[in-house]
Tab-separated table of C-alpha atoms in Angstrom:
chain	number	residue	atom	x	y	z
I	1	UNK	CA	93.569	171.716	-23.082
I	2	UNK	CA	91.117	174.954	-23.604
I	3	UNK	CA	92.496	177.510	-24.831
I	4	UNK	CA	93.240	180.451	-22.943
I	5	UNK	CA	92.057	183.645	-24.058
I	6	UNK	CA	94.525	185.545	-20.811
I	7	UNK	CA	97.331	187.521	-21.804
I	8	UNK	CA	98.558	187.408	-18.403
I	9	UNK	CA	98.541	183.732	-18.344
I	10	UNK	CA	99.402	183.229	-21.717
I	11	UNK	CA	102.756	185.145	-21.785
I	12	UNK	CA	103.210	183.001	-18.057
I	13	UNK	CA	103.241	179.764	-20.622
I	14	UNK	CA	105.529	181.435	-23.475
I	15	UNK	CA	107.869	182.143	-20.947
I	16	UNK	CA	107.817	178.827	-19.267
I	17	UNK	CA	108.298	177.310	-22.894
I	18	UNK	CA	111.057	179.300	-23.989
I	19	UNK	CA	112.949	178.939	-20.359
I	20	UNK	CA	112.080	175.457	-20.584
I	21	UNK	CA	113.689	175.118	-24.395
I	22	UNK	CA	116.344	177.633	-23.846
I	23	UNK	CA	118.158	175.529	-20.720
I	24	UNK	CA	118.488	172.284	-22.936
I	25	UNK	CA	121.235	171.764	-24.647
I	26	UNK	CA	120.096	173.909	-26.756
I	27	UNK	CA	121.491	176.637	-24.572
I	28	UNK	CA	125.129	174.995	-24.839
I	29	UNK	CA	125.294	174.049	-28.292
I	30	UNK	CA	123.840	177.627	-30.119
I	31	UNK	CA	124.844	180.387	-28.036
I	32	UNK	CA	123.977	183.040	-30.369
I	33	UNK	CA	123.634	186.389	-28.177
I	34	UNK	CA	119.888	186.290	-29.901
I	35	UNK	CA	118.250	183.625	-28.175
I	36	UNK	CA	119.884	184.763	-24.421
I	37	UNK	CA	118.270	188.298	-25.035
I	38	UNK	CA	114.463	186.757	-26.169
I	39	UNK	CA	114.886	186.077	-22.536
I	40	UNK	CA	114.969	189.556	-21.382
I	41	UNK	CA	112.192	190.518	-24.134
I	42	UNK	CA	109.854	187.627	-22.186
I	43	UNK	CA	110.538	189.214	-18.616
I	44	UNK	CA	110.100	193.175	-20.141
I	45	UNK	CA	106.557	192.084	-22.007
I	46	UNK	CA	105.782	189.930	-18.495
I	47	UNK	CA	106.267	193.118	-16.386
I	48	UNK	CA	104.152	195.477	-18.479
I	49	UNK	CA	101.842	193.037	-18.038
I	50	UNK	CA	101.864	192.568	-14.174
I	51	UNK	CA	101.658	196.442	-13.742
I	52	UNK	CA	98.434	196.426	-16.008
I	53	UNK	CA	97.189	194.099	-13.470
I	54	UNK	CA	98.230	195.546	-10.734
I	55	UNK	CA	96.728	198.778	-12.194
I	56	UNK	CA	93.386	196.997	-12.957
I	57	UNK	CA	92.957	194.836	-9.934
I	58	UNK	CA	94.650	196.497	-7.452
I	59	UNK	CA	97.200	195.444	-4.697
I	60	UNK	CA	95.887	194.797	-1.438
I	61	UNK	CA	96.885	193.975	2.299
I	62	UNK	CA	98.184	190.042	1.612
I	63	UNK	CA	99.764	191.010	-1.702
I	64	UNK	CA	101.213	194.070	-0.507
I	65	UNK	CA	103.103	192.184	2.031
I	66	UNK	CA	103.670	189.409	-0.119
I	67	UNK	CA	105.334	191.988	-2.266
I	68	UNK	CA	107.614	193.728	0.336
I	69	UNK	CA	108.634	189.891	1.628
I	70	UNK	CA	109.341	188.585	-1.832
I	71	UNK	CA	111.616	191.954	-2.402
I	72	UNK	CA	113.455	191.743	1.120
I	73	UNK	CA	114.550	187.950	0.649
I	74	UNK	CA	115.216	188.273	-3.130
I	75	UNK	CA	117.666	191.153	-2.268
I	76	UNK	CA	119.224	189.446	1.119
I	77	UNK	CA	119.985	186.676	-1.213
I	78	UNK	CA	121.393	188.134	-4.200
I	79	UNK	CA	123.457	190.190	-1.800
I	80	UNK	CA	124.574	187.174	-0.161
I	81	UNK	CA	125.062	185.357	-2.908
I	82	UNK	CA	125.355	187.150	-5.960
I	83	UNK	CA	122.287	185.198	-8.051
I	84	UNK	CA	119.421	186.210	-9.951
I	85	UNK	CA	117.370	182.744	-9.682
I	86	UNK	CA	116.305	184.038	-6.184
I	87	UNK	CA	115.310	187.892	-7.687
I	88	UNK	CA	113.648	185.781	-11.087
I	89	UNK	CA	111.376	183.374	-8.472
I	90	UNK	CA	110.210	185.990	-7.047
I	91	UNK	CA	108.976	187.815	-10.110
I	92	UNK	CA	107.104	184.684	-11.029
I	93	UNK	CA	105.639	184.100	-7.563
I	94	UNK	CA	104.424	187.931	-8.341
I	95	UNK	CA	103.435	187.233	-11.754
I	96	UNK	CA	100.904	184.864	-10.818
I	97	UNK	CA	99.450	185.905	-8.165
I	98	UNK	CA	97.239	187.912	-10.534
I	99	UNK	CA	96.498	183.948	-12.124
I	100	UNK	CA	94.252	181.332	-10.222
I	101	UNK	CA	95.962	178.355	-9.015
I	102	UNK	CA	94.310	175.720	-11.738
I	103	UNK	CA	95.244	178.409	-14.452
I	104	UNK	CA	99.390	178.546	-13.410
I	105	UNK	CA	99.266	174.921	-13.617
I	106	UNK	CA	97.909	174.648	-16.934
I	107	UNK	CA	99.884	177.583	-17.873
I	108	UNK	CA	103.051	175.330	-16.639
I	109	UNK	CA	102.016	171.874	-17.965
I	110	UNK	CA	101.261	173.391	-21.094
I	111	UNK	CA	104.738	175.595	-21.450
I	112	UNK	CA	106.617	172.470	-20.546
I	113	UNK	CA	104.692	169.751	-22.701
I	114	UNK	CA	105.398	172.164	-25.520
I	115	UNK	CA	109.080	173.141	-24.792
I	116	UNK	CA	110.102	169.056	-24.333
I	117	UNK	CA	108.082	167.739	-27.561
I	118	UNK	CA	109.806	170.414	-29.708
I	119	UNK	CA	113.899	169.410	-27.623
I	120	UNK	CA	113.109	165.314	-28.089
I	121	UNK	CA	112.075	166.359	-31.429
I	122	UNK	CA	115.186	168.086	-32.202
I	123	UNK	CA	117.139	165.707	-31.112
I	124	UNK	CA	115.408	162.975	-33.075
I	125	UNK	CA	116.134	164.984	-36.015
I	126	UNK	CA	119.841	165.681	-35.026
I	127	UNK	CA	119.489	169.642	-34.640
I	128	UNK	CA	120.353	168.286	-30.546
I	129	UNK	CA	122.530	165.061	-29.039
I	130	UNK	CA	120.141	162.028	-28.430
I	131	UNK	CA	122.802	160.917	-25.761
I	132	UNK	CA	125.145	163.384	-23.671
I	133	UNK	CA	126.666	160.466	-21.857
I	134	UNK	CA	123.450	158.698	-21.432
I	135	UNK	CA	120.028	158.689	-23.216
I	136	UNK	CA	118.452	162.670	-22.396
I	137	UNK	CA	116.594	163.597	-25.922
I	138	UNK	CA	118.094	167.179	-26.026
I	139	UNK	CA	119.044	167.651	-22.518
I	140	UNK	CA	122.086	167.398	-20.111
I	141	UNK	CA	120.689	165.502	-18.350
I	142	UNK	CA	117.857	162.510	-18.484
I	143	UNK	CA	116.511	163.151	-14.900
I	144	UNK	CA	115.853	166.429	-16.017
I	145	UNK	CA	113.770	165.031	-18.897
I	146	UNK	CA	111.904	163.016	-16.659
I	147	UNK	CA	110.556	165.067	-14.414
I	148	UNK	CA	109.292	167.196	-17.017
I	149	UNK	CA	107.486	164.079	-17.693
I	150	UNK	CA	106.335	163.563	-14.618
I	151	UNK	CA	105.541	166.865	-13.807
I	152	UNK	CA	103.318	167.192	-17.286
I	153	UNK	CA	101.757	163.968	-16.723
I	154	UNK	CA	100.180	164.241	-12.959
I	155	UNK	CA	99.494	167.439	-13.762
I	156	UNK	CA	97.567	166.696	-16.803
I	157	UNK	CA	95.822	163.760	-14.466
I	158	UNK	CA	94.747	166.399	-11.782
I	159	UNK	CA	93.527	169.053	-14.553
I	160	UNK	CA	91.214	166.207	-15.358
I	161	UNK	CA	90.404	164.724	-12.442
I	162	UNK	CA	86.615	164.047	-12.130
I	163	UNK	CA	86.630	163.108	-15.830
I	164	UNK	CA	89.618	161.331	-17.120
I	165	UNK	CA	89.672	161.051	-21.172
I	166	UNK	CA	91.075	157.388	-22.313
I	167	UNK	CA	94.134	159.259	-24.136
I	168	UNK	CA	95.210	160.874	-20.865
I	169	UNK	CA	95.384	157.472	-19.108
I	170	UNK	CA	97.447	156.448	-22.638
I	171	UNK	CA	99.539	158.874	-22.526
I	172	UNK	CA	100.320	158.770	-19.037
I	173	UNK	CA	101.390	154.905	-19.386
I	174	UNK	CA	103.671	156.064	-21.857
I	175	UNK	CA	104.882	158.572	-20.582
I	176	UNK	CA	105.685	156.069	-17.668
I	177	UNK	CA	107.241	152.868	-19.291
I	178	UNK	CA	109.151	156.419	-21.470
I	179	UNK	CA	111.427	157.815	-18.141
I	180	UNK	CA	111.732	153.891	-16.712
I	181	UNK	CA	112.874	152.070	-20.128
I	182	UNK	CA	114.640	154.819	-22.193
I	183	UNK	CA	115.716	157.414	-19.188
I	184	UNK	CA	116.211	155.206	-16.088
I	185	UNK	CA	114.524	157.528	-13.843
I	186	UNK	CA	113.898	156.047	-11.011
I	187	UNK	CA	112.665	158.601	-8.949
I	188	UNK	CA	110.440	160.071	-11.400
I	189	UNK	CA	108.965	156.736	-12.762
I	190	UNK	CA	108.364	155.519	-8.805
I	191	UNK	CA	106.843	158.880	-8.201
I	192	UNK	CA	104.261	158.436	-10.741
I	193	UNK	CA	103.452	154.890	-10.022
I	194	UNK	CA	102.670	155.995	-6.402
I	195	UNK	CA	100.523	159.072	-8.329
I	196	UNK	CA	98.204	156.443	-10.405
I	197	UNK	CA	97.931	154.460	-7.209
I	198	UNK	CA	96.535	157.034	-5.259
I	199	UNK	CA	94.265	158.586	-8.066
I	200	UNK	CA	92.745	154.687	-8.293
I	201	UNK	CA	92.737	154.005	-4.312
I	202	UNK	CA	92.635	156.851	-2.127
I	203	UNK	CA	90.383	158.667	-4.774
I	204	UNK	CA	87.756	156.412	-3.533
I	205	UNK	CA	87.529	157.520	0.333
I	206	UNK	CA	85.110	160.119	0.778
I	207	UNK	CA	86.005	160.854	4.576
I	208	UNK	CA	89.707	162.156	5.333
I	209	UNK	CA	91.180	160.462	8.203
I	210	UNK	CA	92.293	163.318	11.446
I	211	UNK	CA	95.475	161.889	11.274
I	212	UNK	CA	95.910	161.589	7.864
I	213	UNK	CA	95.094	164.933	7.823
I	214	UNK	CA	97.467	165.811	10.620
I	215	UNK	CA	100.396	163.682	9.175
I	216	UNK	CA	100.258	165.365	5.834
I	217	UNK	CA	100.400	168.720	7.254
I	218	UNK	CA	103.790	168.378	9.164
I	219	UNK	CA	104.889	166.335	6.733
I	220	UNK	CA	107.966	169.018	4.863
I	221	UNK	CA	109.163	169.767	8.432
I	222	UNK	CA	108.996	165.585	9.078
I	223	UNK	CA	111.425	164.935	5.869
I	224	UNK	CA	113.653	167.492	6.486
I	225	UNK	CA	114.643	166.980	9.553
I	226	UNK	CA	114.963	163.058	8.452
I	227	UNK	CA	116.873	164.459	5.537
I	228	UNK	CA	118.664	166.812	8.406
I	229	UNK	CA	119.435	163.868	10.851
I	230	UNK	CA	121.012	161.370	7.648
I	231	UNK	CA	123.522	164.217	6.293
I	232	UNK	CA	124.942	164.447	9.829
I	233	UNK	CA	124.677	161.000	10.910
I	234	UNK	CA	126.509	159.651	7.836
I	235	UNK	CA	129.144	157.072	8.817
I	236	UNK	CA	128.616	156.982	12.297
I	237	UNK	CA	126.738	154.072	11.580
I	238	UNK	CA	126.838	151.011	9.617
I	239	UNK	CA	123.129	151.112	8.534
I	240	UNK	CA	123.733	154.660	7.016
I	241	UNK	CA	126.451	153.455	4.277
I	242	UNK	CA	123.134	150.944	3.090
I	243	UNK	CA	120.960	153.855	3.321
I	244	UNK	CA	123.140	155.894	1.303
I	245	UNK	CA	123.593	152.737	-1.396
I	246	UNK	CA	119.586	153.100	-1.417
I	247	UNK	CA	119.225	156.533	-2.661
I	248	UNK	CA	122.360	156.244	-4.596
I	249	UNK	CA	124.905	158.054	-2.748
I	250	UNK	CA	122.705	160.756	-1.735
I	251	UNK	CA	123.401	160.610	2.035
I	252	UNK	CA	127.002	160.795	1.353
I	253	UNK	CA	126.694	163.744	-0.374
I	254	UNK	CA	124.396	165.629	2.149
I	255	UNK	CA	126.986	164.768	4.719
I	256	UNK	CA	129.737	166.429	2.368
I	257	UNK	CA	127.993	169.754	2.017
I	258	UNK	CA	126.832	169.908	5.677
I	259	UNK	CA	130.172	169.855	6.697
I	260	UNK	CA	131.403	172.390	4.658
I	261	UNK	CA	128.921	174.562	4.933
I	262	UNK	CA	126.675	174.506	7.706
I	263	UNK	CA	123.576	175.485	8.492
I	264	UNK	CA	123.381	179.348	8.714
I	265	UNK	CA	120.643	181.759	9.419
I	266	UNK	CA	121.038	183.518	6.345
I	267	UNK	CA	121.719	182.367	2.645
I	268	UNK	CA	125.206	181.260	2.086
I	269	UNK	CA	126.959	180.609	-1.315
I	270	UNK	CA	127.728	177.277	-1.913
I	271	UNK	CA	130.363	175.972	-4.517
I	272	UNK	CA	129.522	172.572	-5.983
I	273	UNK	CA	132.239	170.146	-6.805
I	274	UNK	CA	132.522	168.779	-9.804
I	275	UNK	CA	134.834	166.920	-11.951
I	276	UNK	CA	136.605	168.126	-15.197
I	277	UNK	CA	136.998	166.161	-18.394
I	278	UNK	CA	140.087	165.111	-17.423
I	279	UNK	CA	139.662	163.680	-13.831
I	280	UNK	CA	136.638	161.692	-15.481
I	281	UNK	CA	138.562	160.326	-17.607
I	282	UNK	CA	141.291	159.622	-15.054
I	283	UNK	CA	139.384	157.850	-12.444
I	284	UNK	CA	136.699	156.562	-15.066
I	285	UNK	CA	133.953	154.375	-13.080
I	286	UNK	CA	135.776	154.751	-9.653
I	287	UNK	CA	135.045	158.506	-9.968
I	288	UNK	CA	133.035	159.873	-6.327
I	289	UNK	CA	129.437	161.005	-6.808
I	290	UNK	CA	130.681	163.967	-5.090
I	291	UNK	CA	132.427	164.788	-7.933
I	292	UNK	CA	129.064	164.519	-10.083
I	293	UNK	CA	128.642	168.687	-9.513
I	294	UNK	CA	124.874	167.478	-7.884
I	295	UNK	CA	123.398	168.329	-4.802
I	296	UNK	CA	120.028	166.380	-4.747
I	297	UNK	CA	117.350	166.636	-2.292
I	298	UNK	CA	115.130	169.699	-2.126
I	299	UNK	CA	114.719	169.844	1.505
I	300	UNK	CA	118.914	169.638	2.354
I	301	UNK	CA	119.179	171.760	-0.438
I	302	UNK	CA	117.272	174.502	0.610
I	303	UNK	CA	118.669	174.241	3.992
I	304	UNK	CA	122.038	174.654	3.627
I	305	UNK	CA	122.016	177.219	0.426
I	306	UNK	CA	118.999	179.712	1.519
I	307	UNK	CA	119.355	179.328	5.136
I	308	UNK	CA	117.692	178.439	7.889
I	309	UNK	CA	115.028	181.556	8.098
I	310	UNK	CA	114.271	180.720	4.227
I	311	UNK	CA	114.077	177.087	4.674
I	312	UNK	CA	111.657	177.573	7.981
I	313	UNK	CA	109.484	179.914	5.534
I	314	UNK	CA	109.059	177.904	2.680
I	315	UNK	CA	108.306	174.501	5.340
I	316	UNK	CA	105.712	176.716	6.708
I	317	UNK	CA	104.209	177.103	2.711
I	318	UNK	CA	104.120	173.877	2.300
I	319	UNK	CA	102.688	172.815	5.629
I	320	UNK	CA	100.103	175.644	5.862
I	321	UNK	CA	98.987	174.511	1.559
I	322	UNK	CA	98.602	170.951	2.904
I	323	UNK	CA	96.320	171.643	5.741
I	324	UNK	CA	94.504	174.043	3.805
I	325	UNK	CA	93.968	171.728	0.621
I	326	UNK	CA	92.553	168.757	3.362
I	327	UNK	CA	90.248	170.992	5.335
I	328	UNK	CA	89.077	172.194	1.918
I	329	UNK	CA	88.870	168.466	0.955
I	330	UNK	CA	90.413	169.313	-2.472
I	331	UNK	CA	92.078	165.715	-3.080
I	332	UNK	CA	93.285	166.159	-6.426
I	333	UNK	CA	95.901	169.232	-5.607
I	334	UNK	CA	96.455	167.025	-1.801
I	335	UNK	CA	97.758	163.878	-4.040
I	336	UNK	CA	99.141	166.014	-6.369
I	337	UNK	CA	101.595	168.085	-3.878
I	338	UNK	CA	101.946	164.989	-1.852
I	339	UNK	CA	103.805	163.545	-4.464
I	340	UNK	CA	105.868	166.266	-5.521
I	341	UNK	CA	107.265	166.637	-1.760
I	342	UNK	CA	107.466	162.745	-1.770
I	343	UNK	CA	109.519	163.407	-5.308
I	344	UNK	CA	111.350	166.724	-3.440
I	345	UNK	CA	113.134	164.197	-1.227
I	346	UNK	CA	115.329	162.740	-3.118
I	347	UNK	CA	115.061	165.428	-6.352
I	348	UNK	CA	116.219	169.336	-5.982
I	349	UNK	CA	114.276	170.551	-9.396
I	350	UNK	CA	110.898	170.527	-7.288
I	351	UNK	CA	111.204	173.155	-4.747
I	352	UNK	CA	114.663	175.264	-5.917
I	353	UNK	CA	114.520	179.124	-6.359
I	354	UNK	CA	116.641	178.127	-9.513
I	355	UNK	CA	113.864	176.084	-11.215
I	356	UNK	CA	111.396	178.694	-11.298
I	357	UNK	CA	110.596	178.133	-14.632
I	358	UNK	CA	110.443	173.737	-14.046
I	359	UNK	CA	108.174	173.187	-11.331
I	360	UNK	CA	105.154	175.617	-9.785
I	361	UNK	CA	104.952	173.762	-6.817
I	362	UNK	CA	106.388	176.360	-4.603
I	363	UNK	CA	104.799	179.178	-7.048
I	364	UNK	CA	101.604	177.779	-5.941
I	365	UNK	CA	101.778	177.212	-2.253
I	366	UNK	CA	102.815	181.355	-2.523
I	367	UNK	CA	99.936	181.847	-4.538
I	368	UNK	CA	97.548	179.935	-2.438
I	369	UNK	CA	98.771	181.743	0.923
I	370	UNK	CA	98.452	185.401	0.203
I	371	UNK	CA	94.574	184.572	-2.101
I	372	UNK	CA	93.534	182.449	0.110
I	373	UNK	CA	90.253	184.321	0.035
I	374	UNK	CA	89.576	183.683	-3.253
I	375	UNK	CA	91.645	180.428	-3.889
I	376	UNK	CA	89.550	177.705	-2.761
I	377	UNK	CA	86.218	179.107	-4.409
I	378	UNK	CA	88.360	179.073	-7.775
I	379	UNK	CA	89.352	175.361	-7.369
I	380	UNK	CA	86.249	173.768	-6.148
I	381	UNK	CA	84.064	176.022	-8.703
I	382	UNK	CA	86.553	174.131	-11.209
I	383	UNK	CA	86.254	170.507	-10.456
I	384	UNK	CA	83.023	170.954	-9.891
I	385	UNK	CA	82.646	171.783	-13.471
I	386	UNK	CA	84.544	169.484	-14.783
């Protein structure tokens, strides 16, 4: 990976890496008032550097209403609901739209390659837990390991595209047979198996289909309303409770959350249930997945917590990036966001305000939007260099 000689982009992968490190268990096991405020020092140095840009490059019609949109929601929410992840995503989304798209993903894989090798090799070393209930090198949580993984890897396979060193292909097998054998992560390791599939099949068609084209476009509103239709059809049928079993209890817990808090215009706080140590213990394996404290599936997700205006917003991101990408016949960022809305089904880490720092998916389709001037010369001017 070049190096790059940005401050702008470099402090965009510092911060990813120490968000990234910080929110392992890390941020459980030391909580030294030191390490929250670095946080604070990241964002302060990451502001004087977006009004040097913004001093330098100027703000113009699409960012200037990027800018005013970005403010409005960010402040309906946190009045709504009282969090900063909304207000911090939208500082990002900001942030980088003084960075080219190929750049914020580089800036990304490289923040999060960095920030997992140093947690799994903490934990190895037995500064962090190896196992917090089940096998997560460092984190709470192995599924949150694995997408990391996942994210790194496809990433690192669309940065090289055109050109693909031996010891990317290496690493990306083990980085595969890593999150199916060690982590269990299904979703993650199925995700990337479709990925290498289409990079060695659909890599090879040199004409886009029209419906291809057309399917992949409408394809966020198509799985959430799927996602939509399962929640509220959940044991009205036989053939949902099999469904459910499928995507391991997923369905059921959609259907709990819709019911208790249903779809609203506007951003509504939702409380997630979830067990203590002593009801775990109580119930042992016959505990709910309800009481798990997850609420899995981007597309529901978004939906019920941000809203039906918010949800309608960010569909039309995706959508609008998707037809864009195929009418600029870009197939390495088409595959590439294909999957992660593919992953996004099932997975909330993906497309979440709160994971601003995990994913750039989201990031990206902002980014793409208001430069879309300047955005596709910048990506086809890479990969045809490279």
């Amino acid at each position: 990976m070049k190096k790059n000689k940005d401050v702008h982009t470099l402090l965009l992968s510092i911060s990813i890496f120490y968000f990234v490190f910080y929110n392992s268990m890390w941020k459980q096991l030391y909580t030294g008032k030191v390490f929250y405020d670095i946080r604070y020092l990241i964002l302060m140095m990451m502001a004087i550097s977006l009004v040097f840009k913004i001093i330098n490059s100027g703000i113009y019609d699409n960012k200037i209403i990027a800018f005013v949109m970005l403010c409005f929601f960010s402040i309906l929410a946190y009045l709504i609901e009282r969090d900063s992840a909304i207000i911090l995503f939208s500082f990002f989304s900001m942030y980088c739209l003084y960075i080219p798209i190929i750049q914020i993903i580089r800036a990304y894989t490289f923040g999060v390659f960095s920030a997992i090798s140093l947690v799994v090799f903490f934990s190895l070393i037995g500064i962090l837990p190896v196992k917090v209930e089940l096998l997560s090198f460092g984190f709470d949580n192995p599924n949150t390991l694995a997408f990391y993984i996942m994210l790194v890897s496809i990433s690192i396979v669309t940065l090289n595209w055109n050109t693909p060193k031996p010891m990317v292909l290496i690493f990306y097998f083990i980085a595969l047979i890593f999150c199916e054998l060690l982590l269990s992560a299904e979703t993650a390791f199925y995700s990337m198996i479709l990925f290498i599939i289409c990079y060695f099949v659909v890599n090879k068609i040199t004409d886009i289909n029209i419906f291809l084209k057309w399917l992949m476009t409408y394809f966020p509103f198509f799985i959430t309303l799927v996602c939509w239709y399962l929640g509220i059809s959940f044991g009205k049928y036989n053939w949902t409770f099999k469904v459910n079993q499928f995507f391991s209890s997923r369905i059921e817990i959609w259907n709990y959350y819709l019911s208790i808090y249903p779809v609203r215009l506007f951003p509504q706080k939702v409380e997630l249930v979830k067990a203590n140590d002593f009801v775990k213990i109580f119930f042992g394996n016959n505990l709910s997945p309800l009481m798990s404290g997850a609420f899995d599936g981007a597309f529901i997700y978004n939906l019920v917590t941000q809203g039906l205006i918010i949800s309608l917003i960010i569909l039309f991101l995706l959508s609008w990036s998707m037809k864009q990408i195929f009418n600029w016949k870009i197939l390495p960022l088409a595959i590439l966001y294909f999957i992660l809305l593919i992953y996004s089904f099932t997975e909330t880490v993906s497309l979440a305000f709160i994971d601003y720092f995990q994913s750039y998916f989201l990031i990206t389709c902002i980014v793409l939007f208001v430069n879309k001037a300047t955005a596709f010369n910048e990506i086809k001017e890479y990969y045809q260099n490279n």
